[in-house]
JSON list of C-alpha atoms in Angstrom, two decimals:
[
{"chain": "A", "resi": 1, "resn": "MET", "atom": "CA", "xyz": [11.97, 7.37, -2.37]},
{"chain": "A", "resi": 2, "resn": "GLY", "atom": "CA", "xyz": [10.12, 9.92, -4.35]},
{"chain": "A", "resi": 3, "resn": "GLU", "atom": "CA", "xyz": [9.47, 13.49, -3.18]},
{"chain": "A", "resi": 4, "resn": "HIS", "atom": "CA", "xyz": [6.23, 15.00, -3.34]},
{"chain": "A", "resi": 5, "resn": "ARG", "atom": "CA", "xyz": [4.44, 18.08, -2.19]},
{"chain": "A", "resi": 6, "resn": "PRO", "atom": "CA", "xyz": [2.83, 17.49, 1.21]},
{"chain": "A", "resi": 7, "resn": "ASP", "atom": "CA", "xyz": [-0.85, 18.54, 0.18]},
{"chain": "A", "resi": 8, "resn": "THR", "atom": "CA", "xyz": [-0.38, 16.54, -2.87]},
{"chain": "A", "resi": 9, "resn": "LEU", "atom": "CA", "xyz": [1.32, 13.43, -1.38]},
{"chain": "A", "resi": 10, "resn": "LEU", "atom": "CA", "xyz": [-1.46, 13.62, 1.62]},
{"chain": "A", "resi": 11, "resn": "ASP", "atom": "CA", "xyz": [-4.17, 13.44, -0.84]},
{"chain": "A", "resi": 12, "resn": "GLN", "atom": "CA", "xyz": [-2.97, 10.70, -3.03]},
{"chain": "A", "resi": 13, "resn": "HIS", "atom": "CA", "xyz": [-2.55, 9.03, 0.18]},
{"chain": "A", "resi": 14, "resn": "ALA", "atom": "CA", "xyz": [-6.33, 9.60, 1.38]},
{"chain": "A", "resi": 15, "resn": "LYS", "atom": "CA", "xyz": [-7.13, 8.38, -2.60]},
{"chain": "A", "resi": 16, "resn": "ALA", "atom": "CA", "xyz": [-5.01, 5.19, -2.33]},
{"chain": "A", "resi": 17, "resn": "LEU", "atom": "CA", "xyz": [-6.71, 4.34, 1.17]},
{"chain": "A", "resi": 18, "resn": "GLU", "atom": "CA", "xyz": [-10.14, 5.08, -0.43]},
{"chain": "A", "resi": 19, "resn": "LEU", "atom": "CA", "xyz": [-9.34, 2.81, -3.59]},
{"chain": "A", "resi": 20, "resn": "PHE", "atom": "CA", "xyz": [-8.38, -0.12, -1.64]},
{"chain": "A", "resi": 21, "resn": "GLY", "atom": "CA", "xyz": [-11.30, 0.25, 0.96]},
{"chain": "A", "resi": 22, "resn": "ALA", "atom": "CA", "xyz": [-13.72, 0.24, -2.05]},
{"chain": "A", "resi": 23, "resn": "TYR", "atom": "CA", "xyz": [-12.33, -2.96, -2.74]},
{"chain": "A", "resi": 24, "resn": "VAL", "atom": "CA", "xyz": [-12.50, -4.40, 0.35]},
{"chain": "A", "resi": 25, "resn": "ARG", "atom": "CA", "xyz": [-16.11, -3.54, 0.76]},
{"chain": "A", "resi": 26, "resn": "ARG", "atom": "CA", "xyz": [-16.91, -5.38, -2.37]},
{"chain": "A", "resi": 27, "resn": "VAL", "atom": "CA", "xyz": [-15.50, -8.61, -1.23]},
{"chain": "A", "resi": 28, "resn": "ALA", "atom": "CA", "xyz": [-18.16, -11.05, -1.18]},
{"chain": "A", "resi": 29, "resn": "ASP", "atom": "CA", "xyz": [-18.54, -13.77, 2.03]},
{"chain": "A", "resi": 30, "resn": "GLY", "atom": "CA", "xyz": [-17.30, -16.60, -0.35]},
{"chain": "A", "resi": 31, "resn": "GLN", "atom": "CA", "xyz": [-14.15, -14.78, -1.90]},
{"chain": "A", "resi": 32, "resn": "TRP", "atom": "CA", "xyz": [-12.11, -14.44, 1.37]},
{"chain": "A", "resi": 33, "resn": "ASP", "atom": "CA", "xyz": [-10.07, -17.47, 0.47]},
{"chain": "A", "resi": 34, "resn": "ASP", "atom": "CA", "xyz": [-9.65, -16.69, -3.37]},
{"chain": "A", "resi": 35, "resn": "PRO", "atom": "CA", "xyz": [-6.18, -16.27, -4.82]},
{"chain": "A", "resi": 36, "resn": "THR", "atom": "CA", "xyz": [-4.69, -13.10, -5.74]},
{"chain": "A", "resi": 37, "resn": "PRO", "atom": "CA", "xyz": [-1.85, -12.14, -7.89]},
{"chain": "A", "resi": 38, "resn": "CYS", "atom": "CA", "xyz": [0.11, -12.30, -4.83]},
{"chain": "A", "resi": 39, "resn": "THR", "atom": "CA", "xyz": [0.42, -15.97, -4.94]},
{"chain": "A", "resi": 40, "resn": "GLU", "atom": "CA", "xyz": [1.35, -16.45, -1.44]},
{"chain": "A", "resi": 41, "resn": "TRP", "atom": "CA", "xyz": [-1.84, -14.46, -0.13]},
{"chain": "A", "resi": 42, "resn": "THR", "atom": "CA", "xyz": [-5.72, -15.25, -0.35]},
{"chain": "A", "resi": 43, "resn": "VAL", "atom": "CA", "xyz": [-7.91, -12.37, -0.32]},
{"chain": "A", "resi": 44, "resn": "ARG", "atom": "CA", "xyz": [-8.30, -12.15, 3.31]},
{"chain": "A", "resi": 45, "resn": "GLU", "atom": "CA", "xyz": [-4.49, -12.68, 3.61]},
{"chain": "A", "resi": 46, "resn": "LEU", "atom": "CA", "xyz": [-3.93, -9.61, 1.27]},
{"chain": "A", "resi": 47, "resn": "VAL", "atom": "CA", "xyz": [-6.49, -7.71, 3.04]},
{"chain": "A", "resi": 48, "resn": "ASN", "atom": "CA", "xyz": [-5.02, -8.67, 6.31]},
{"chain": "A", "resi": 49, "resn": "HIS", "atom": "CA", "xyz": [-1.26, -7.38, 5.01]},
{"chain": "A", "resi": 50, "resn": "VAL", "atom": "CA", "xyz": [-2.44, -3.95, 3.70]},
{"chain": "A", "resi": 51, "resn": "THR", "atom": "CA", "xyz": [-4.55, -3.51, 7.04]},
{"chain": "A", "resi": 52, "resn": "GLY", "atom": "CA", "xyz": [-1.58, -4.39, 9.17]},
{"chain": "A", "resi": 53, "resn": "GLU", "atom": "CA", "xyz": [0.58, -1.75, 7.17]},
{"chain": "A", "resi": 54, "resn": "GLN", "atom": "CA", "xyz": [-1.78, 0.52, 8.42]},
{"chain": "A", "resi": 55, "resn": "LEU", "atom": "CA", "xyz": [-1.63, -0.29, 11.82]},
{"chain": "A", "resi": 56, "resn": "TRP", "atom": "CA", "xyz": [2.01, 0.23, 11.92]},
{"chain": "A", "resi": 57, "resn": "ILE", "atom": "CA", "xyz": [1.77, 3.96, 10.92]},
{"chain": "A", "resi": 58, "resn": "PRO", "atom": "CA", "xyz": [0.69, 5.48, 14.26]},
{"chain": "A", "resi": 59, "resn": "PRO", "atom": "CA", "xyz": [2.92, 3.87, 16.29]},
{"chain": "A", "resi": 60, "resn": "LEU", "atom": "CA", "xyz": [5.99, 4.48, 14.28]},
{"chain": "A", "resi": 61, "resn": "VAL", "atom": "CA", "xyz": [5.16, 7.69, 13.13]},
{"chain": "A", "resi": 62, "resn": "THR", "atom": "CA", "xyz": [2.96, 9.27, 16.08]},
{"chain": "A", "resi": 63, "resn": "GLU", "atom": "CA", "xyz": [4.59, 7.76, 18.65]},
{"chain": "A", "resi": 64, "resn": "GLY", "atom": "CA", "xyz": [8.18, 7.63, 17.66]},
{"chain": "A", "resi": 65, "resn": "ARG", "atom": "CA", "xyz": [8.64, 3.63, 18.26]},
{"chain": "A", "resi": 66, "resn": "THR", "atom": "CA", "xyz": [10.82, 1.58, 16.70]},
{"chain": "A", "resi": 67, "resn": "VAL", "atom": "CA", "xyz": [10.13, -1.88, 14.92]},
{"chain": "A", "resi": 68, "resn": "GLU", "atom": "CA", "xyz": [11.58, -3.61, 17.47]},
{"chain": "A", "resi": 69, "resn": "GLU", "atom": "CA", "xyz": [9.58, -1.84, 20.15]},
{"chain": "A", "resi": 70, "resn": "VAL", "atom": "CA", "xyz": [6.25, -2.48, 18.31]},
{"chain": "A", "resi": 71, "resn": "GLY", "atom": "CA", "xyz": [7.73, -6.05, 17.90]},
{"chain": "A", "resi": 72, "resn": "ASP", "atom": "CA", "xyz": [4.77, -8.84, 16.90]},
{"chain": "A", "resi": 73, "resn": "ALA", "atom": "CA", "xyz": [1.87, -6.29, 18.14]},
{"chain": "A", "resi": 74, "resn": "PHE", "atom": "CA", "xyz": [0.42, -6.64, 14.41]},
{"chain": "A", "resi": 75, "resn": "SER", "atom": "CA", "xyz": [1.47, -10.16, 13.81]},
{"chain": "A", "resi": 76, "resn": "GLY", "atom": "CA", "xyz": [-1.27, -13.03, 12.36]},
{"chain": "A", "resi": 77, "resn": "ASP", "atom": "CA", "xyz": [-4.82, -11.77, 11.96]},
{"chain": "A", "resi": 78, "resn": "VAL", "atom": "CA", "xyz": [-5.48, -8.26, 12.47]},
{"chain": "A", "resi": 79, "resn": "LEU", "atom": "CA", "xyz": [-8.79, -8.37, 10.54]},
{"chain": "A", "resi": 80, "resn": "GLY", "atom": "CA", "xyz": [-11.10, -10.35, 13.00]},
{"chain": "A", "resi": 81, "resn": "ALA", "atom": "CA", "xyz": [-14.82, -10.90, 12.09]},
{"chain": "A", "resi": 82, "resn": "ASP", "atom": "CA", "xyz": [-15.20, -7.95, 10.53]},
{"chain": "A", "resi": 83, "resn": "PRO", "atom": "CA", "xyz": [-12.65, -7.09, 7.95]},
{"chain": "A", "resi": 84, "resn": "GLY", "atom": "CA", "xyz": [-14.27, -4.22, 6.08]},
{"chain": "A", "resi": 85, "resn": "ALA", "atom": "CA", "xyz": [-14.52, -2.40, 9.92]},
{"chain": "A", "resi": 86, "resn": "ALA", "atom": "CA", "xyz": [-10.84, -3.50, 10.70]},
{"chain": "A", "resi": 87, "resn": "TRP", "atom": "CA", "xyz": [-9.85, -1.91, 7.23]},
{"chain": "A", "resi": 88, "resn": "GLY", "atom": "CA", "xyz": [-11.58, 1.30, 7.88]},
{"chain": "A", "resi": 89, "resn": "LEU", "atom": "CA", "xyz": [-10.41, 1.98, 11.39]},
{"chain": "A", "resi": 90, "resn": "ALA", "atom": "CA", "xyz": [-7.05, 1.09, 10.43]},
{"chain": "A", "resi": 91, "resn": "ALA", "atom": "CA", "xyz": [-6.90, 3.56, 7.54]},
{"chain": "A", "resi": 92, "resn": "ALA", "atom": "CA", "xyz": [-8.42, 6.41, 9.44]},
{"chain": "A", "resi": 93, "resn": "ALA", "atom": "CA", "xyz": [-5.53, 6.02, 12.08]},
{"chain": "A", "resi": 94, "resn": "ALA", "atom": "CA", "xyz": [-2.95, 5.96, 9.42]},
{"chain": "A", "resi": 95, "resn": "HIS", "atom": "CA", "xyz": [-4.13, 8.64, 7.41]},
{"chain": "A", "resi": 96, "resn": "ALA", "atom": "CA", "xyz": [-4.37, 10.71, 10.42]},
{"chain": "A", "resi": 97, "resn": "ALA", "atom": "CA", "xyz": [-0.98, 10.07, 11.55]},
{"chain": "A", "resi": 98, "resn": "PHE", "atom": "CA", "xyz": [0.51, 11.36, 8.59]},
{"chain": "A", "resi": 99, "resn": "THR", "atom": "CA", "xyz": [-1.74, 14.43, 8.34]},
{"chain": "A", "resi": 100, "resn": "ALA", "atom": "CA", "xyz": [-0.87, 15.63, 11.83]},
{"chain": "A", "resi": 101, "resn": "PRO", "atom": "CA", "xyz": [1.61, 18.53, 12.04]},
{"chain": "A", "resi": 102, "resn": "GLY", "atom": "CA", "xyz": [5.09, 17.59, 11.48]},
{"chain": "A", "resi": 103, "resn": "ALA", "atom": "CA", "xyz": [4.55, 14.11, 10.44]},
{"chain": "A", "resi": 104, "resn": "LEU", "atom": "CA", "xyz": [6.08, 14.24, 7.07]},
{"chain": "A", "resi": 105, "resn": "GLU", "atom": "CA", "xyz": [8.88, 15.98, 8.54]},
{"chain": "A", "resi": 106, "resn": "ARG", "atom": "CA", "xyz": [9.70, 13.30, 11.08]},
{"chain": "A", "resi": 107, "resn": "THR", "atom": "CA", "xyz": [12.33, 10.80, 10.95]},
{"chain": "A", "resi": 108, "resn": "VAL", "atom": "CA", "xyz": [10.67, 7.19, 11.21]},
{"chain": "A", "resi": 109, "resn": "ALA", "atom": "CA", "xyz": [12.55, 3.97, 12.58]},
{"chain": "A", "resi": 110, "resn": "LEU", "atom": "CA", "xyz": [11.92, 1.35, 10.02]},
{"chain": "A", "resi": 111, "resn": "SER", "atom": "CA", "xyz": [13.06, -2.14, 9.65]},
{"chain": "A", "resi": 112, "resn": "TYR", "atom": "CA", "xyz": [15.76, -0.66, 6.86]},
{"chain": "A", "resi": 113, "resn": "GLY", "atom": "CA", "xyz": [17.02, 2.37, 8.66]},
{"chain": "A", "resi": 114, "resn": "PRO", "atom": "CA", "xyz": [15.85, 5.93, 9.50]},
{"chain": "A", "resi": 115, "resn": "THR", "atom": "CA", "xyz": [13.42, 7.07, 7.03]},
{"chain": "A", "resi": 116, "resn": "ARG", "atom": "CA", "xyz": [11.72, 10.54, 6.52]},
{"chain": "A", "resi": 117, "resn": "GLY", "atom": "CA", "xyz": [8.09, 10.41, 7.32]},
{"chain": "A", "resi": 118, "resn": "SER", "atom": "CA", "xyz": [7.12, 11.84, 3.55]},
{"chain": "A", "resi": 119, "resn": "ALA", "atom": "CA", "xyz": [9.25, 8.90, 2.20]},
{"chain": "A", "resi": 120, "resn": "TYR", "atom": "CA", "xyz": [7.45, 6.30, 4.26]},
{"chain": "A", "resi": 121, "resn": "CYS", "atom": "CA", "xyz": [3.93, 7.69, 3.24]},
{"chain": "A", "resi": 122, "resn": "SER", "atom": "CA", "xyz": [4.99, 7.79, -0.46]},
{"chain": "A", "resi": 123, "resn": "GLU", "atom": "CA", "xyz": [6.13, 4.11, -0.27]},
{"chain": "A", "resi": 124, "resn": "LEU", "atom": "CA", "xyz": [2.77, 2.94, 1.45]},
{"chain": "A", "resi": 125, "resn": "THR", "atom": "CA", "xyz": [0.82, 4.82, -1.11]},
{"chain": "A", "resi": 126, "resn": "ALA", "atom": "CA", "xyz": [2.30, 3.06, -3.96]},
{"chain": "A", "resi": 127, "resn": "ASP", "atom": "CA", "xyz": [2.14, -0.08, -2.22]},
{"chain": "A", "resi": 128, "resn": "CYS", "atom": "CA", "xyz": [-1.40, 0.41, -1.37]},
{"chain": "A", "resi": 129, "resn": "VAL", "atom": "CA", "xyz": [-2.34, 1.23, -5.10]},
{"chain": "A", "resi": 130, "resn": "VAL", "atom": "CA", "xyz": [-0.53, -1.90, -6.45]},
{"chain": "A", "resi": 131, "resn": "HIS", "atom": "CA", "xyz": [-2.36, -4.18, -3.56]},
{"chain": "A", "resi": 132, "resn": "ALA", "atom": "CA", "xyz": [-5.81, -2.41, -4.51]},
{"chain": "A", "resi": 133, "resn": "TRP", "atom": "CA", "xyz": [-4.95, -3.90, -8.05]},
{"chain": "A", "resi": 134, "resn": "ASP", "atom": "CA", "xyz": [-4.06, -7.26, -6.74]},
{"chain": "A", "resi": 135, "resn": "LEU", "atom": "CA", "xyz": [-7.31, -7.31, -4.80]},
{"chain": "A", "resi": 136, "resn": "ALA", "atom": "CA", "xyz": [-9.42, -6.01, -7.71]},
{"chain": "A", "resi": 137, "resn": "ARG", "atom": "CA", "xyz": [-8.02, -9.29, -9.66]},
{"chain": "A", "resi": 138, "resn": "GLY", "atom": "CA", "xyz": [-8.82, -11.36, -6.65]},
{"chain": "A", "resi": 139, "resn": "ILE", "atom": "CA", "xyz": [-12.25, -10.54, -6.58]},
{"chain": "A", "resi": 140, "resn": "GLY", "atom": "CA", "xyz": [-12.86, -10.45, -10.13]},
{"chain": "A", "resi": 141, "resn": "ALA", "atom": "CA", "xyz": [-13.63, -6.50, -9.96]},
{"chain": "A", "resi": 142, "resn": "ASP", "atom": "CA", "xyz": [-12.82, -3.93, -12.49]},
{"chain": "A", "resi": 143, "resn": "ASP", "atom": "CA", "xyz": [-9.09, -3.72, -11.82]},
{"chain": "A", "resi": 144, "resn": "ARG", "atom": "CA", "xyz": [-8.29, -0.15, -14.08]},
{"chain": "A", "resi": 145, "resn": "LEU", "atom": "CA", "xyz": [-6.74, 2.39, -11.49]},
{"chain": "A", "resi": 146, "resn": "PRO", "atom": "CA", "xyz": [-7.21, 5.90, -11.20]},
{"chain": "A", "resi": 147, "resn": "ASP", "atom": "CA", "xyz": [-4.40, 7.68, -13.55]},
{"chain": "A", "resi": 148, "resn": "GLY", "atom": "CA", "xyz": [-3.11, 10.04, -10.84]},
{"chain": "A", "resi": 149, "resn": "LEU", "atom": "CA", "xyz": [-2.41, 7.10, -8.40]},
{"chain": "A", "resi": 150, "resn": "VAL", "atom": "CA", "xyz": [-0.78, 5.23, -11.23]},
{"chain": "A", "resi": 151, "resn": "GLU", "atom": "CA", "xyz": [1.13, 8.31, -12.29]},
{"chain": "A", "resi": 152, "resn": "PHE", "atom": "CA", "xyz": [2.32, 9.05, -8.32]},
{"chain": "A", "resi": 153, "resn": "SER", "atom": "CA", "xyz": [3.05, 5.17, -7.80]},
{"chain": "A", "resi": 154, "resn": "ILE", "atom": "CA", "xyz": [5.34, 5.12, -11.11]},
{"chain": "A", "resi": 155, "resn": "LYS", "atom": "CA", "xyz": [7.13, 8.06, -9.72]},
{"chain": "A", "resi": 156, "resn": "GLU", "atom": "CA", "xyz": [7.47, 6.53, -6.36]},
{"chain": "A", "resi": 157, "resn": "VAL", "atom": "CA", "xyz": [8.75, 2.87, -7.35]},
{"chain": "A", "resi": 158, "resn": "MET", "atom": "CA", "xyz": [10.93, 3.72, -10.52]},
{"chain": "A", "resi": 159, "resn": "PRO", "atom": "CA", "xyz": [13.93, 4.69, -8.26]},
{"chain": "A", "resi": 160, "resn": "TYR", "atom": "CA", "xyz": [14.17, 1.56, -6.42]},
{"chain": "A", "resi": 161, "resn": "ALA", "atom": "CA", "xyz": [12.45, -0.66, -8.74]},
{"chain": "A", "resi": 162, "resn": "ASP", "atom": "CA", "xyz": [15.50, -2.68, -9.29]},
{"chain": "A", "resi": 163, "resn": "THR", "atom": "CA", "xyz": [15.76, -3.77, -5.52]},
{"chain": "A", "resi": 164, "resn": "LEU", "atom": "CA", "xyz": [12.12, -4.63, -4.98]},
{"chain": "A", "resi": 165, "resn": "ALA", "atom": "CA", "xyz": [12.57, -8.22, -6.43]},
{"chain": "A", "resi": 166, "resn": "ALA", "atom": "CA", "xyz": [15.56, -8.57, -4.26]},
{"chain": "A", "resi": 167, "resn": "SER", "atom": "CA", "xyz": [14.00, -7.65, -1.31]},
{"chain": "A", "resi": 168, "resn": "GLY", "atom": "CA", "xyz": [11.25, -9.93, -1.75]},
{"chain": "A", "resi": 169, "resn": "ALA", "atom": "CA", "xyz": [8.56, -7.58, -1.66]},
{"chain": "A", "resi": 170, "resn": "TYR", "atom": "CA", "xyz": [7.59, -8.05, -5.23]},
{"chain": "A", "resi": 171, "resn": "ALA", "atom": "CA", "xyz": [8.50, -10.22, -8.27]},
{"chain": "A", "resi": 172, "resn": "ALA", "atom": "CA", "xyz": [10.98, -9.52, -10.55]},
{"chain": "A", "resi": 173, "resn": "ALA", "atom": "CA", "xyz": [10.04, -6.60, -13.26]},
{"chain": "A", "resi": 174, "resn": "LEU", "atom": "CA", "xyz": [8.60, -7.52, -16.49]},
{"chain": "A", "resi": 175, "resn": "ASP", "atom": "CA", "xyz": [9.52, -6.14, -19.75]},
{"chain": "A", "resi": 176, "resn": "VAL", "atom": "CA", "xyz": [6.67, -4.01, -21.39]},
{"chain": "A", "resi": 177, "resn": "SER", "atom": "CA", "xyz": [6.43, -2.66, -25.10]},
{"chain": "A", "resi": 178, "resn": "ALA", "atom": "CA", "xyz": [7.54, 0.81, -25.62]},
{"chain": "A", "resi": 179, "resn": "GLY", "atom": "CA", "xyz": [3.93, 1.94, -26.36]},
{"chain": "A", "resi": 180, "resn": "ALA", "atom": "CA", "xyz": [2.47, 0.28, -23.20]},
{"chain": "A", "resi": 181, "resn": "ASP", "atom": "CA", "xyz": [0.00, 2.55, -21.02]},
{"chain": "A", "resi": 182, "resn": "ALA", "atom": "CA", "xyz": [1.16, 3.61, -17.44]},
{"chain": "A", "resi": 183, "resn": "GLN", "atom": "CA", "xyz": [-0.86, 1.13, -15.77]},
{"chain": "A", "resi": 184, "resn": "THR", "atom": "CA", "xyz": [0.90, -1.58, -17.68]},
{"chain": "A", "resi": 185, "resn": "ARG", "atom": "CA", "xyz": [4.40, 0.14, -16.80]},
{"chain": "A", "resi": 186, "resn": "LEU", "atom": "CA", "xyz": [3.43, 0.32, -12.99]},
{"chain": "A", "resi": 187, "resn": "LEU", "atom": "CA", "xyz": [2.47, -3.56, -12.99]},
{"chain": "A", "resi": 188, "resn": "ALA", "atom": "CA", "xyz": [5.39, -4.54, -14.93]},
{"chain": "A", "resi": 189, "resn": "LEU", "atom": "CA", "xyz": [7.84, -2.50, -12.43]},
{"chain": "A", "resi": 190, "resn": "VAL", "atom": "CA", "xyz": [6.43, -5.00, -9.62]},
{"chain": "A", "resi": 191, "resn": "GLY", "atom": "CA", "xyz": [6.24, -8.10, -11.55]},
{"chain": "A", "resi": 192, "resn": "ARG", "atom": "CA", "xyz": [2.71, -8.16, -12.26]},
{"chain": "A", "resi": 193, "resn": "ALA", "atom": "CA", "xyz": [1.33, -8.69, -16.14]},
{"chain": "A", "resi": 194, "resn": "GLY", "atom": "CA", "xyz": [-1.85, -6.35, -16.36]}
]
């Protein structure tokens, strides 16, 4: 996982959450069942997934609980009748957990093993950026991602890009031309054609 200065990391995390949230707020009533580039997820299922990821952060980071202790607390639908509000609450709580004193230095018990809080934050920041693109595509919005978030995400994903497809988290990486822009390179790393 990439290492970033704490202030830069927390700033990028906040920007990624805001980016995803901006797209959530743009979902029209009739778009929740529309497909996304994540072929197994509709728009609602994608938003539910990313919201669920945020819900995991406080118990793991702040409370020091394990994945086993949290169990299936965030399985199924976490959006309820107001997906925008559910997202907003989850994102605010997630960011608050990471900005708490000592949170980034803490060891977090994740499903794949003990992980430093900063690495967990970096991973989820990049994941949120990629899924923001998925959501933008799913609702037909402008899918141009902010340059700073793209560069951050490339640095985060690059070291373990070859293992992502094997994990089932993303599709296999795609080849891109040498002159491809940063967003195209990022998307290709996670199996998406921009």
